[in-house]
XYZ file of C-alpha atoms in Angstrom:
508
model
C 47.536 -32.316 134.889
C 50.749 -31.998 136.891
C 51.400 -28.497 135.507
C 47.866 -27.435 136.425
C 48.327 -28.800 139.931
C 51.624 -26.927 140.279
C 50.045 -23.699 139.044
C 47.177 -24.113 141.494
C 49.657 -24.346 144.368
C 51.769 -21.467 143.075
C 48.724 -19.233 142.751
C 48.163 -19.537 146.500
C 51.673 -18.333 147.384
C 53.055 -14.872 146.789
C 56.233 -14.607 144.786
C 58.297 -13.362 147.724
C 57.122 -16.110 150.049
C 57.916 -18.707 147.355
C 61.475 -17.352 147.133
C 61.827 -17.591 150.925
C 60.632 -21.205 150.857
C 63.005 -22.116 148.019
C 66.056 -20.563 149.666
C 65.274 -22.130 153.032
C 64.793 -25.492 151.325
C 68.194 -25.228 149.638
C 69.842 -24.566 152.993
C 68.014 -27.541 154.489
C 69.196 -29.803 151.637
C 72.776 -28.590 152.108
C 72.490 -29.242 155.858
C 71.255 -32.822 155.307
C 73.904 -33.535 152.670
C 76.564 -32.119 154.942
C 75.326 -34.220 157.852
C 75.664 -37.422 155.796
C 78.966 -36.396 154.255
C 77.592 -36.066 150.720
C 78.344 -32.350 150.599
C 81.557 -30.703 151.913
C 79.796 -28.381 154.356
C 79.881 -28.726 158.130
C 76.183 -28.635 159.123
C 76.918 -27.023 162.505
C 78.877 -24.191 160.936
C 76.180 -23.829 158.272
C 73.588 -23.215 160.979
C 75.957 -20.752 162.624
C 76.426 -18.920 159.315
C 72.680 -18.606 158.721
C 72.105 -17.348 162.280
C 74.975 -14.844 162.081
C 73.931 -13.382 158.718
C 70.269 -13.262 159.785
C 71.145 -11.421 162.998
C 73.281 -8.804 161.256
C 70.712 -8.297 158.482
C 67.786 -7.982 160.909
C 69.541 -5.492 163.209
C 70.802 -3.314 160.352
C 67.380 -3.328 158.700
C 65.700 -2.227 161.944
C 68.200 0.606 162.361
C 67.835 1.953 158.830
C 64.061 1.550 158.728
C 63.834 3.717 161.842
C 66.376 6.249 160.535
C 64.560 6.675 157.219
C 61.091 6.394 158.800
C 59.834 3.843 156.298
C 57.947 0.567 156.848
C 60.205 -2.429 157.398
C 59.651 -5.341 155.027
C 60.647 -8.550 156.836
C 60.467 -10.800 153.763
C 62.933 -8.649 151.855
C 65.372 -8.965 154.752
C 64.853 -12.741 154.935
C 65.548 -13.160 151.227
C 68.712 -11.060 151.364
C 70.029 -13.008 154.373
C 69.200 -16.410 152.869
C 70.934 -15.604 149.574
C 74.024 -14.379 151.399
C 74.106 -17.591 153.435
C 74.016 -19.576 150.191
C 76.871 -17.752 148.468
C 79.233 -17.008 151.380
C 80.971 -20.199 152.487
C 80.281 -21.127 156.126
C 83.233 -20.743 158.498
C 85.586 -23.588 159.243
C 86.341 -22.301 162.757
C 84.259 -20.536 165.385
C 86.529 -17.522 165.070
C 87.148 -17.493 161.330
C 88.751 -14.197 160.363
C 88.030 -14.771 156.677
C 84.363 -15.491 157.213
C 83.371 -13.034 159.977
C 84.316 -9.716 158.322
C 82.999 -10.891 154.945
C 79.639 -12.080 156.304
C 79.241 -9.059 158.585
C 80.029 -6.332 156.090
C 78.365 -8.001 153.091
C 75.150 -8.349 155.129
C 75.299 -4.832 156.570
C 76.098 -3.157 153.249
C 73.464 -5.194 151.380
C 70.705 -4.099 153.766
C 71.937 -0.505 153.995
C 72.036 -0.183 150.184
C 68.262 -0.595 150.039
C 67.921 2.665 151.929
C 71.018 4.675 151.011
C 71.333 3.819 147.310
C 67.712 4.595 146.574
C 66.468 7.241 144.173
C 62.912 8.404 144.830
C 62.700 5.647 147.458
C 63.498 2.934 144.879
C 66.714 0.994 145.332
C 68.854 0.788 142.215
C 71.079 -2.229 142.801
C 70.431 -5.813 143.766
C 71.280 -5.603 147.494
C 73.172 -8.894 147.696
C 75.247 -8.153 144.609
C 76.127 -4.702 145.898
C 76.978 -5.923 149.415
C 79.259 -8.680 148.133
C 80.910 -6.480 145.486
C 81.566 -3.633 147.940
C 83.095 -6.006 150.494
C 85.311 -7.524 147.815
C 86.599 -4.116 146.700
C 87.191 -2.719 150.197
C 88.309 -5.813 152.120
C 89.493 -8.079 149.322
C 87.156 -10.819 150.583
C 84.898 -12.481 148.007
C 81.870 -14.742 148.101
C 82.594 -18.304 146.974
C 79.085 -18.914 145.573
C 79.264 -22.381 147.150
C 75.687 -23.139 146.115
C 77.049 -23.676 142.574
C 78.039 -27.342 142.979
C 76.818 -30.480 141.240
C 74.898 -32.086 144.177
C 72.778 -28.939 144.543
C 71.954 -28.464 140.849
C 68.682 -30.508 140.747
C 67.286 -28.682 143.767
C 68.432 -25.285 142.538
C 67.024 -25.843 139.065
C 63.635 -27.267 140.066
C 62.978 -24.693 142.767
C 64.368 -21.869 140.673
C 62.203 -22.700 137.668
C 59.150 -22.701 139.930
C 60.035 -19.109 140.820
C 60.493 -18.198 137.156
C 57.169 -19.829 136.298
C 55.432 -18.049 139.148
C 56.522 -14.615 137.970
C 56.345 -15.452 134.239
C 59.911 -14.373 133.527
C 61.005 -17.134 131.153
C 61.818 -14.442 128.586
C 64.467 -13.060 130.930
C 65.724 -16.505 131.944
C 66.057 -17.804 128.383
C 67.797 -14.612 127.238
C 70.408 -14.985 129.975
C 70.934 -18.745 129.572
C 70.923 -18.475 125.761
C 73.582 -15.774 125.574
C 75.684 -17.446 128.264
C 75.503 -20.897 126.611
C 76.283 -19.588 123.122
C 79.135 -17.507 124.531
C 80.703 -20.501 126.280
C 80.319 -22.709 123.212
C 81.741 -20.087 120.833
C 84.747 -19.331 123.044
C 85.832 -22.931 123.633
C 84.971 -24.199 120.142
C 87.136 -21.465 118.648
C 90.050 -22.741 120.685
C 89.541 -26.368 119.702
C 88.489 -27.433 123.194
C 85.757 -29.846 124.302
C 82.566 -27.738 124.115
C 80.339 -30.297 125.871
C 82.708 -30.602 128.800
C 83.085 -26.828 128.975
C 79.311 -26.317 129.010
C 78.804 -28.923 131.716
C 81.426 -27.205 133.857
C 79.838 -23.794 133.308
C 76.286 -24.956 134.062
C 76.686 -27.774 136.578
C 79.757 -26.753 138.550
C 79.035 -23.036 138.788
C 76.259 -20.864 140.299
C 74.734 -20.195 136.870
C 71.261 -21.638 137.537
C 71.014 -20.134 141.027
C 72.072 -16.745 139.707
C 69.634 -16.883 136.773
C 66.555 -17.992 138.722
C 66.933 -16.208 142.061
C 69.101 -13.101 141.698
C 68.589 -12.055 138.084
C 64.789 -12.097 138.412
C 64.517 -9.811 141.453
C 61.506 -7.597 140.505
C 62.762 -4.341 142.026
C 65.807 -4.209 139.749
C 64.499 -5.702 136.495
C 62.895 -3.798 133.578
C 59.091 -3.607 133.281
C 58.487 -4.847 129.719
C 59.303 -8.027 127.818
C 61.686 -6.530 125.246
C 63.657 -4.669 127.899
C 63.822 -7.807 130.059
C 65.259 -9.774 127.131
C 67.913 -7.108 126.576
C 68.641 -7.044 130.306
C 69.025 -10.832 130.461
C 71.245 -10.866 127.374
C 73.498 -8.119 128.748
C 73.978 -9.807 132.118
C 74.457 -13.189 130.395
C 77.241 -11.697 128.276
C 79.023 -10.130 131.265
C 78.558 -13.326 133.299
C 80.811 -15.204 130.859
C 84.122 -16.116 132.534
C 86.200 -14.894 129.587
C 84.671 -11.416 129.234
C 87.117 -8.756 130.336
C 88.166 -5.139 129.904
C 91.961 -5.272 129.835
C 92.993 -7.065 133.014
C 89.577 -6.507 134.600
C 87.197 -9.505 134.667
C 83.562 -9.416 135.731
C 82.394 -11.396 138.731
C 78.755 -12.586 138.933
C 77.838 -9.725 141.250
C 79.487 -7.083 139.038
C 77.718 -8.451 135.957
C 74.415 -8.063 137.783
C 75.223 -4.537 138.990
C 75.929 -3.382 135.433
C 72.614 -4.910 134.405
C 70.930 -3.053 137.271
C 72.235 0.248 135.905
C 70.760 -0.577 132.495
C 67.463 -1.550 134.116
C 67.321 1.667 136.099
C 67.930 3.800 133.018
C 65.070 2.214 131.060
C 62.554 1.742 133.903
C 60.048 4.045 135.618
C 61.533 5.516 138.785
C 58.638 5.281 141.200
C 58.197 4.347 144.798
C 55.210 6.295 146.074
C 53.868 6.861 149.557
C 50.173 7.234 148.763
C 47.408 8.536 151.028
C 43.989 6.891 150.987
C 41.283 9.329 149.891
C 38.234 7.081 149.834
C 36.937 3.545 149.593
C 33.882 2.808 147.461
C 32.003 -0.477 147.519
C 31.376 -1.403 143.881
C 29.660 -4.750 144.422
C 29.097 -7.380 147.081
C 32.796 -8.205 147.404
C 34.624 -5.624 145.249
C 35.893 -2.308 146.586
C 37.613 0.556 144.844
C 40.463 2.260 146.717
C 41.392 5.763 145.554
C 44.744 7.251 146.577
C 46.308 10.688 146.321
C 49.893 11.025 145.130
C 52.194 13.887 146.046
C 53.507 14.009 142.476
C 52.347 13.137 138.957
C 52.600 9.483 137.971
C 53.183 8.418 134.378
C 52.008 4.987 133.252
C 50.249 3.251 130.387
C 46.624 2.116 130.757
C 46.579 -1.554 131.748
C 49.824 -1.588 133.754
C 50.176 -2.761 137.348
C 52.116 -1.764 140.453
C 53.429 -3.515 143.530
C 51.637 -2.431 146.704
C 53.163 -2.785 150.172
C 51.048 -2.467 153.305
C 52.910 -3.130 156.530
C 50.711 -4.783 159.168
C 51.017 -6.930 162.260
C 51.406 -10.692 161.994
C 51.201 -11.084 158.189
C 50.191 -14.518 156.940
C 51.957 -16.590 154.290
C 50.792 -14.198 151.592
C 52.916 -11.438 153.149
C 52.741 -7.636 153.092
C 52.977 -7.133 149.324
C 50.556 -7.517 146.441
C 50.381 -6.666 142.754
C 47.271 -4.788 141.584
C 46.447 -3.412 138.156
C 45.707 0.293 138.127
C 42.015 0.828 137.440
C 42.535 4.547 136.984
C 43.567 6.194 133.752
C 46.814 8.174 133.453
C 44.548 11.151 132.736
C 42.992 11.019 136.220
C 44.539 12.770 139.221
C 44.059 9.878 141.633
C 45.477 6.368 141.510
C 42.778 3.784 142.043
C 42.609 -0.005 142.198
C 39.708 -2.428 142.291
C 40.124 -5.198 144.860
C 38.061 -8.362 145.269
C 37.764 -9.793 148.769
C 37.546 -13.531 149.358
C 36.817 -15.654 152.390
C 38.910 -16.528 154.231
C 40.659 -13.244 153.596
C 44.390 -12.681 153.809
C 45.839 -10.455 156.522
C 46.911 -8.039 153.772
C 43.387 -7.513 152.476
C 41.942 -7.335 155.975
C 44.438 -4.602 156.792
C 43.586 -2.874 153.534
C 39.862 -2.917 154.212
C 40.517 -1.522 157.695
C 42.426 1.504 156.326
C 40.991 4.888 157.214
C 41.179 8.071 155.159
C 44.667 9.546 155.183
C 46.449 6.284 155.925
C 49.477 5.433 153.776
C 50.369 2.592 151.449
C 53.545 2.207 149.383
C 53.239 1.653 145.620
C 56.163 0.917 143.315
C 57.314 -0.928 140.203
C 55.021 0.243 137.409
C 55.215 -2.584 134.879
C 53.323 -4.741 132.400
C 52.810 -5.192 128.665
C 49.032 -5.570 128.845
C 48.484 -2.243 127.117
C 46.746 -0.807 124.077
C 48.433 -1.340 120.695
C 49.903 1.716 118.984
C 47.789 1.044 115.896
C 44.526 2.853 116.708
C 42.678 1.059 113.913
C 43.464 -2.429 115.230
C 40.269 -4.345 115.993
C 40.244 -5.565 119.589
C 38.244 -7.851 121.858
C 38.553 -7.362 125.605
C 37.597 -10.434 127.658
C 37.217 -9.830 131.384
C 36.340 -12.180 134.204
C 35.236 -10.547 137.460
C 37.791 -8.132 138.868
C 39.940 -8.781 135.775
C 38.018 -5.891 134.237
C 40.230 -3.296 135.974
C 42.822 -2.887 133.159
C 39.968 -2.405 130.683
C 38.437 0.265 132.900
C 41.806 2.061 132.787
C 42.069 1.749 129.005
C 38.489 2.783 128.253
C 38.575 5.769 130.623
C 41.775 6.851 128.878
C 40.074 6.607 125.474
C 37.071 8.576 126.783
C 39.259 11.358 128.095
C 41.066 11.655 124.757
C 37.882 11.143 122.705
C 39.687 8.354 120.888
C 37.322 5.885 119.215
C 38.680 2.386 118.614
C 36.988 -0.774 117.252
C 36.626 -2.569 120.602
C 34.198 -5.168 121.933
C 34.265 -5.952 125.657
C 32.983 -9.380 126.733
C 32.464 -9.132 130.491
C 31.804 -12.387 132.418
C 30.423 -12.504 135.973
C 28.340 -14.806 138.141
C 25.428 -12.367 138.497
C 24.514 -8.853 137.243
C 25.249 -7.508 140.722
C 28.893 -8.587 140.362
C 29.560 -6.355 137.354
C 31.495 -3.166 138.140
C 32.379 0.032 136.258
C 29.271 -0.333 134.099
C 28.809 3.458 134.051
C 32.160 3.883 132.296
C 31.363 1.202 129.743
C 27.904 2.615 128.998
C 29.382 6.055 128.474
C 32.005 4.550 126.130
C 29.223 2.900 124.138
C 27.451 6.243 123.601
C 30.504 8.410 122.992
C 32.968 6.049 121.301
C 30.875 3.153 119.998
C 32.671 0.619 122.212
C 30.431 -2.420 122.568
C 30.052 -4.178 125.915
C 28.445 -7.616 126.229
C 27.600 -8.877 129.718
C 27.422 -12.615 130.410
C 26.391 -14.310 133.672
C 26.981 -17.910 134.716
C 24.934 -18.202 137.930
C 21.473 -18.715 136.432
C 20.572 -21.780 138.472
C 21.603 -24.215 135.745
C 24.739 -26.268 136.377
C 26.883 -26.597 133.273
C 29.809 -28.947 132.751
C 33.232 -27.492 131.835
C 32.682 -28.686 128.279
C 29.327 -26.892 128.096
C 30.825 -23.702 129.523
C 33.585 -23.854 126.925
C 31.067 -24.299 124.137
C 29.013 -21.406 125.515
C 32.041 -19.117 125.548
C 32.957 -20.062 121.970
C 29.365 -19.408 120.862
C 29.376 -16.015 122.571
C 32.560 -14.990 120.784
C 31.276 -16.083 117.388
C 27.876 -14.454 117.915
C 29.006 -11.124 119.326
C 32.210 -10.750 117.296
C 31.556 -12.162 113.801
C 34.920 -10.906 112.557
C 36.772 -12.447 115.507
C 39.508 -13.933 113.288
C 40.528 -10.388 112.304
C 40.819 -9.165 115.873
C 43.353 -9.205 118.678
C 42.122 -10.619 121.997
C 43.024 -9.331 125.468
C 42.109 -11.669 128.346
C 42.176 -10.644 132.012
C 40.840 -12.445 135.069
C 41.584 -15.372 137.379
C 44.486 -17.421 136.048
C 42.375 -20.547 135.506
C 39.902 -18.541 133.413
C 42.658 -16.895 131.386
C 44.262 -20.260 130.599
C 40.926 -21.858 129.701
C 39.698 -19.031 127.457
C 43.024 -18.826 125.683
C 42.811 -22.543 124.840
C 39.225 -22.138 123.578
C 40.184 -19.225 121.338
C 43.023 -21.294 119.900
C 40.510 -24.081 119.296
C 38.236 -21.883 117.172
C 41.097 -20.670 114.995
C 42.505 -17.578 116.703
C 46.268 -17.404 116.228
C 48.488 -17.451 119.290
C 50.026 -14.129 118.209
C 46.594 -12.523 118.413
C 45.997 -13.422 122.062
C 47.393 -11.262 124.845
C 46.908 -12.320 128.453
C 47.193 -10.301 131.627
C 49.520 -11.649 134.247
C 51.584 -10.210 137.057
C 53.501 -11.827 139.894
C 51.397 -12.973 142.832
C 47.931 -12.788 141.254
C 46.201 -13.677 144.536
């Protein structure tokens, strides 16, 4: 019950806003501990440090956003400034000549790197890591990573794991922690030293958990698929080890991350697109399709998603960024998304609905493993709830274009027949490819308990897909529905390995 309650709260907060809250909370905890003498940080100088780094970051971001004529993303600037304030020790004097040049140049370089070190408008390196590393090389001044101390560990770990859970990146987190832990144990055990003590020092008296939950998981510089994320986490975990060196050269946390960023860039799609709105089509009472023109071809796999940024005035807590699955097929010239509008609507979606033809939106970070299997003979069941049908529209349109018949059954759940969208595509697929679509509606005037709804879903699967135990299931829709249907499928004998669920950061 507690996990469900946590997920319900997390689903109402975008990933970026959650990171802002977590970082601000850590600074607040450090301030309180410093005030009561529990933590060796002067609370007044901590406030000064946050204000100084924020000011430099904000001014530099404004300058470069205007120079490069791109929308300014305030949350990205906040996150960069907050992380820097947590890893650069506050000054001990008002005029601290160790602190001031380090904080100034690390902040300025971190923000500037987002614009200057960008290929096709996509920044390559984690900004904080690059800013700190560059300042260390040029000025010989290094970040202390003061957040990595024992009193802060519970707060870092709990808040950090909420971020990891929100963005479903436990694969990356476990790969990093696993390689790092094994590396520490192997090194010290081989030298006859106390492994338990060494591990506690490495995990509890170092910035390991902060690094792994906040910096390593930054979406813009991590790979798009699970396997690549595991390799990325393992590589950074290896370089993060204190004993890894090349001759007399030893890796710092920021250098370990920068090397990982290079790997991520080499294996990831290089897209950050400035798209122009071509048209908006109302598909149902509260679902609209937005079609955009791109100035260059875009390569992706049917079922993948992108991050969409729409700058607008006075954004609410759900910010200026969203993740939407591409409803279009890679074979179509336009990029399109299906968007469901709720009341009360977010400022993002209100701004989106108010867009006129020709207006721009930024799309980046093609990612996701919710894609068709390579085996064309694999029997599949697509289960869609409401607007969760968009990845299936992309997949089926792709199959239609290539005249590729596959053994697929689509179970499409909505409240009423008027809520179903893309029916024309699915009917065409039925005639040309033999893909079966079954529509199910819940709003028939009869109130059913959760148990009855579960039984009804199980009956539908068994009735419409008699060979369901031989098939692989794809589930896409609201997170509560995905979780519920996955549990029901497990209850009727479907193996966990045969269930694939759609998820991307910031579902709302």
